[in-house]
Amino acid sequence: MNDDLPTQLIDTFGRVHTNLRISVTDRCNIRCFYCMPEHNVQFKPRSEILTFEEIVRFTKITAGLGVNKIRLTGGEPLVRQNLDQLVRAIRGIDRIDDIALTTNGILLADQAEALKSAGLDRLNISLDTLDPDTFFKISRRSGLDAVLAGIEAAQQCQFKKIRLNAIAITQLTESSILPLATFARERRLELRFIEFMPLDADDAWSQDQVLTGQKIRSMIESEFGPLVPKTDVDPSQPSTDYSYTDLDLCVGFINPVSQPFCGSCNRLRLTAEGQIRNCLFSTVEWDARKMMRSGGSDADIARLLVECISRKKKGHGIDSVEFDRPQRAMYQIGG
Ligand code: SF4
């Protein structure tokens, strides 16, 4: 590309951005209260959602700026038709060496094989509880059996990694922590607990609903003994990982509220309708779709990316009085 363009996306704090999270849809087949409103969800019209060709073009441009890891998200990405075709196209992009997907697992049993053969490397499957009533309280839909069938099918496919993600919420999921840890141990699945973040659509989040990683860790240690900190980890990963004393299996804690990890952040995001976000909590966006659909060149879009990253703040600021919640809820960002 052009001489005025860098080969890496480095912000003013020296953070190198190599990880692009792409939301392929804002739609979902359940309604988790920490992510979506229960009723009257305003989904974007199809014409505003990026086509696979536009997503591939954008991904190629970011690969030229040093991005090498892609995570596909939503809404729920598996509700987007023919997603395996997008995975195959991204697999063909030079310098992209890892493709992952985050799913609620409900449609996974039918799609796992096609995604694997298209070149998907890793899967994160959301599983906050094994209790059907708690599942319904959280997602306002039933579907736990389908998620468990999805996990089963995915384990047959030999992905590089399958990880369970559990949002932890005071009282609501506390009784689910140990059953989830046991479930993951029995199936040799990595498990991560994620603190509840102020990105719920109904703006009902409060600090006292945050079940901290520290609290969850002590619950697990009381049952399975002391956890051993893992040392061979990616320094920019959001999780603090451990393994069990009796089992070399990873259990991790993503603590954006109690222990922010913004100092080593390497992530940028593309929304389903083509807005670039330099942070999950960004209140400003850069319109790549408009540029792509109005004849902008690849270099123009690359410059937009460079500007976006140059304006990235030091951190999310959730704990500061100036904290300004994004206008978007989680399903409109993609986590
Ligand atoms: S909150 Fe923003 S800066 Fe912090 S880790 Fe997440 S995306 Fe990065």
XYZ file of C-alpha atoms and ligand atoms in Angstrom:
343
model
C 0.000 0.000 0.000
C 1.123 3.667 0.299
C 4.416 4.905 1.805
C 2.538 7.174 4.246
C 0.945 4.117 5.831
C 2.484 2.218 8.761
C 2.892 -1.563 8.820
C 1.401 -1.766 12.308
C -1.517 -0.147 14.166
C 0.156 1.330 17.245
C -1.725 3.730 19.518
C -0.307 6.650 21.519
C 0.314 4.294 24.480
C 2.466 1.974 22.384
C -0.141 -0.815 22.166
C 0.158 -2.825 18.927
C -3.233 -3.892 17.511
C -3.093 -7.364 15.961
C -6.520 -8.693 16.932
C -9.677 -7.737 14.969
C -13.124 -8.687 16.281
C -15.704 -8.684 13.509
C -19.425 -8.627 14.283
C -21.185 -10.316 11.350
C -24.744 -9.588 12.584
C -26.620 -7.794 15.367
C -29.288 -10.515 15.367
C -29.576 -13.335 17.877
C -31.805 -16.304 18.649
C -31.892 -15.625 22.424
C -32.178 -12.463 24.583
C -29.556 -12.440 27.341
C -30.395 -9.570 29.688
C -26.720 -8.535 30.043
C -26.596 -7.995 26.264
C -29.978 -7.365 24.593
C -33.349 -5.819 25.401
C -36.145 -8.351 25.881
C -38.600 -6.638 23.527
C -38.661 -4.299 20.514
C -35.089 -4.960 19.506
C -34.204 -2.564 16.676
C -32.162 -4.774 14.336
C -30.309 -3.092 11.448
C -31.903 -3.544 7.996
C -30.008 -6.048 5.792
C -28.896 -3.273 3.435
C -26.885 -1.674 6.257
C -25.085 -4.895 7.221
C -21.694 -5.485 5.570
C -21.599 -8.118 2.865
C -19.079 -10.961 3.090
C -17.112 -9.280 0.279
C -16.887 -6.030 2.273
C -15.813 -7.904 5.427
C -13.109 -9.761 3.473
C -11.882 -6.530 1.870
C -11.678 -4.800 5.251
C -9.900 -7.807 6.800
C -7.316 -7.813 3.981
C -6.616 -4.121 4.629
C -6.130 -4.723 8.363
C -3.831 -7.682 7.586
C -1.650 -5.217 5.687
C -1.465 -3.192 8.902
C -0.326 -6.083 11.075
C -3.579 -7.739 12.143
C -3.160 -11.535 12.194
C -5.961 -12.745 14.485
C -9.668 -12.595 13.672
C -12.596 -13.292 15.989
C -16.092 -13.531 14.479
C -18.891 -12.407 16.785
C -22.475 -11.080 16.637
C -25.252 -10.798 17.992
C -25.069 -14.525 17.381
C -22.809 -15.169 14.335
C -24.332 -18.576 13.512
C -27.676 -16.979 12.621
C -25.932 -15.394 9.604
C -26.438 -17.657 6.585
C -23.451 -19.512 5.065
C -20.999 -18.293 7.692
C -18.617 -21.086 6.717
C -18.154 -19.344 3.350
C -16.894 -16.224 5.150
C -14.537 -18.331 7.281
C -13.153 -19.967 4.115
C -12.611 -16.558 2.472
C -10.831 -15.152 5.532
C -8.731 -18.334 5.715
C -7.415 -17.423 2.278
C -6.091 -14.033 3.386
C -2.280 -13.824 3.747
C -0.986 -13.065 7.239
C -4.243 -14.041 8.972
C -3.046 -17.024 10.970
C -5.803 -17.522 13.512
C -9.595 -17.441 13.110
C -11.860 -17.832 16.131
C -15.613 -17.554 16.722
C -17.739 -16.697 19.753
C -21.178 -18.363 19.774
C -24.049 -19.102 22.133
C -23.843 -22.662 20.782
C -27.545 -23.101 19.985
C -26.978 -23.675 16.245
C -23.508 -25.188 16.637
C -24.436 -28.887 16.414
C -25.542 -28.341 12.783
C -22.655 -26.078 11.770
C -19.542 -27.276 13.644
C -18.278 -29.605 10.914
C -18.732 -27.078 8.091
C -16.961 -24.371 10.126
C -14.063 -26.698 10.901
C -13.607 -27.748 7.286
C -13.794 -24.082 6.233
C -10.735 -23.422 8.398
C -12.037 -22.197 11.751
C -9.366 -22.708 14.459
C -10.954 -21.914 17.803
C -14.391 -21.683 19.406
C -15.632 -19.763 22.432
C -19.022 -21.070 23.542
C -21.118 -19.040 25.995
C -22.399 -21.173 28.893
C -23.338 -19.243 32.041
C -25.119 -22.102 33.804
C -26.134 -25.774 33.576
C -29.437 -25.086 35.315
C -32.349 -24.754 32.817
C -34.255 -22.263 35.005
C -31.232 -20.008 35.447
C -30.531 -20.346 31.717
C -34.061 -19.134 31.002
C -33.790 -16.298 33.553
C -30.630 -15.074 31.796
C -31.459 -15.648 28.128
C -35.241 -15.296 28.310
C -35.423 -18.271 25.988
C -34.919 -21.998 26.446
C -32.055 -23.747 24.616
C -29.650 -25.248 27.130
C -29.973 -28.735 25.607
C -29.111 -27.356 22.177
C -26.011 -25.634 23.611
C -24.869 -28.890 25.252
C -25.444 -30.741 21.958
C -23.412 -28.021 20.219
C -20.511 -28.516 22.632
C -20.664 -32.268 22.071
C -20.605 -31.832 18.280
C -17.764 -29.312 18.424
C -15.652 -31.671 20.532
C -16.026 -34.288 17.774
C -14.515 -31.837 15.269
C -11.050 -31.459 16.793
C -10.882 -27.656 16.823
C -7.507 -26.276 18.011
C -9.277 -25.016 21.093
C -12.777 -24.963 22.571
C -13.331 -22.636 25.491
C -16.449 -22.086 27.609
C -17.230 -18.461 28.527
C -19.411 -17.857 31.576
C -20.715 -14.432 32.541
C -20.715 -14.293 36.351
C -23.455 -12.364 38.157
C -23.887 -12.035 41.909
C -26.541 -14.362 43.291
C -27.933 -15.306 39.857
C -25.019 -17.529 38.708
C -23.141 -18.126 41.996
C -24.672 -21.603 42.375
C -23.603 -22.387 38.795
C -19.864 -21.761 39.298
C -18.857 -25.149 40.724
C -21.141 -27.239 38.454
C -19.607 -25.405 35.441
C -16.074 -26.060 36.693
C -16.911 -29.749 37.193
C -18.510 -29.941 33.717
C -15.428 -28.373 32.099
C -13.042 -30.623 34.050
C -14.942 -33.753 33.036
C -14.834 -32.747 29.349
C -11.310 -31.275 29.484
C -12.633 -27.936 28.267
C -11.039 -24.580 29.054
C -13.356 -22.357 31.124
C -13.316 -18.595 31.594
C -15.458 -16.536 33.937
C -16.211 -12.983 32.788
C -17.299 -10.149 35.096
C -20.621 -8.514 34.207
C -19.945 -5.257 32.314
C -22.058 -2.086 31.940
C -23.078 -2.880 28.352
C -26.543 -4.293 29.018
C -29.297 -2.900 26.811
C -31.632 -1.984 29.684
C -28.950 0.094 31.512
C -29.618 -1.887 34.716
C -25.985 -2.744 35.468
C -24.725 -1.987 38.961
C -21.406 -2.655 40.695
C -23.021 -4.955 43.280
C -24.051 -7.380 40.523
C -20.383 -7.905 39.674
C -19.222 -11.289 40.953
C -15.486 -10.663 40.923
C -12.897 -13.000 39.527
C -11.226 -13.085 42.924
C -14.440 -14.321 44.578
C -14.995 -16.998 41.917
C -11.386 -18.156 42.228
C -11.755 -18.678 45.960
C -14.982 -20.637 45.380
C -13.167 -22.942 42.936
C -10.128 -23.304 45.196
C -12.364 -24.256 48.114
C -13.628 -27.165 46.010
C -10.623 -28.207 43.894
C -7.619 -26.909 45.852
C -5.215 -24.076 45.052
C -5.048 -22.964 41.395
C -1.611 -22.583 39.771
C -0.971 -19.379 37.773
C -0.206 -20.159 34.114
C 2.958 -18.504 32.791
C 2.950 -19.461 29.074
C 0.187 -16.996 28.127
C -0.285 -14.263 25.491
C 0.589 -11.011 27.374
C -2.217 -9.110 25.628
C -4.940 -11.612 26.461
C -7.762 -10.263 28.661
C -7.798 -13.319 30.924
C -5.754 -14.220 33.996
C -5.294 -17.968 33.557
C -4.619 -20.758 36.025
C -4.550 -24.529 35.963
C -5.681 -27.037 38.569
C -3.130 -28.706 40.840
C -4.502 -32.138 39.895
C -5.305 -31.432 36.235
C -3.429 -29.503 33.553
C -6.555 -27.679 32.429
C -6.996 -23.926 32.085
C -9.495 -21.959 34.126
C -9.390 -18.213 33.610
C -10.853 -14.956 34.888
C -11.636 -11.906 32.757
C -12.024 -9.045 35.241
C -12.675 -5.831 33.286
C -14.364 -4.216 36.299
C -12.229 -5.306 39.278
C -8.852 -5.703 37.459
C -8.907 -3.788 34.113
C -6.400 -5.094 31.526
C -6.448 -2.179 29.095
C -2.688 -1.593 29.401
C -1.916 -4.488 27.062
C -5.003 -4.262 24.829
C -4.380 -5.307 21.195
C -8.014 -5.367 20.063
C -10.062 -3.346 17.615
C -13.579 -3.997 16.413
C -15.752 -3.779 13.319
C -19.509 -3.608 13.899
C -21.984 -5.508 11.707
C -22.798 -2.292 9.868
C -19.170 -1.371 9.249
C -18.217 1.037 12.056
C -14.670 0.762 13.403
C -14.333 0.886 17.213
C -10.956 1.207 18.947
C -12.402 -0.029 22.255
C -15.354 -2.064 23.529
C -16.400 1.047 25.477
C -15.620 3.575 22.737
C -18.201 6.346 22.326
C -16.734 7.378 18.951
C -16.703 5.346 15.700
C -15.146 5.547 12.242
C -17.421 4.763 9.278
C -15.645 2.199 7.069
C -18.877 1.147 5.328
C -19.558 4.676 3.983
C -15.985 4.858 2.708
C -16.172 1.392 1.111
C -19.532 2.137 -0.541
C -18.545 5.593 -1.794
C -15.491 4.530 -3.812
C -12.868 4.913 -1.081
C -9.575 3.173 -1.871
C -7.911 0.543 0.321
C -5.386 3.216 1.332
C -8.232 5.556 2.379
C -9.656 2.836 4.610
C -6.202 2.084 6.007
C -5.817 5.782 6.914
C -9.204 5.657 8.651
C -7.933 2.703 10.720
C -4.718 4.544 11.592
C -6.686 7.599 12.728
C -9.094 5.460 14.742
C -6.255 3.762 16.637
C -4.417 7.059 17.166
C -7.469 8.298 19.079
C -7.716 5.303 21.424
C -8.044 6.154 25.102
C -5.808 4.646 27.810
C -8.645 2.467 29.167
C -12.406 1.979 29.539
C -12.717 4.237 32.595
C -15.647 2.265 34.072
C -14.418 3.126 37.567
C -14.103 6.885 36.897
C -16.802 9.520 37.516
C -16.388 10.672 33.914
C -17.338 7.207 32.618
C -19.595 7.660 29.633
C -21.506 4.506 28.690
C -21.441 3.731 24.953
C -24.728 4.265 23.121
C -24.502 0.693 21.905
C -25.406 -2.418 23.862
C -23.231 -5.550 23.722
C -25.208 -7.183 20.857
C -24.525 -4.109 18.702
C -20.753 -4.329 19.343
C -20.044 -8.040 19.426
C -18.179 -8.311 22.729
S -12.019 -1.956 27.568
Fe -11.221 -1.147 25.649
S -9.059 -0.663 26.027
Fe -9.773 -1.944 27.695
S -9.217 -3.996 27.107
Fe -11.330 -3.697 26.412
S -11.178 -2.927 24.343
Fe -9.147 -2.745 25.274
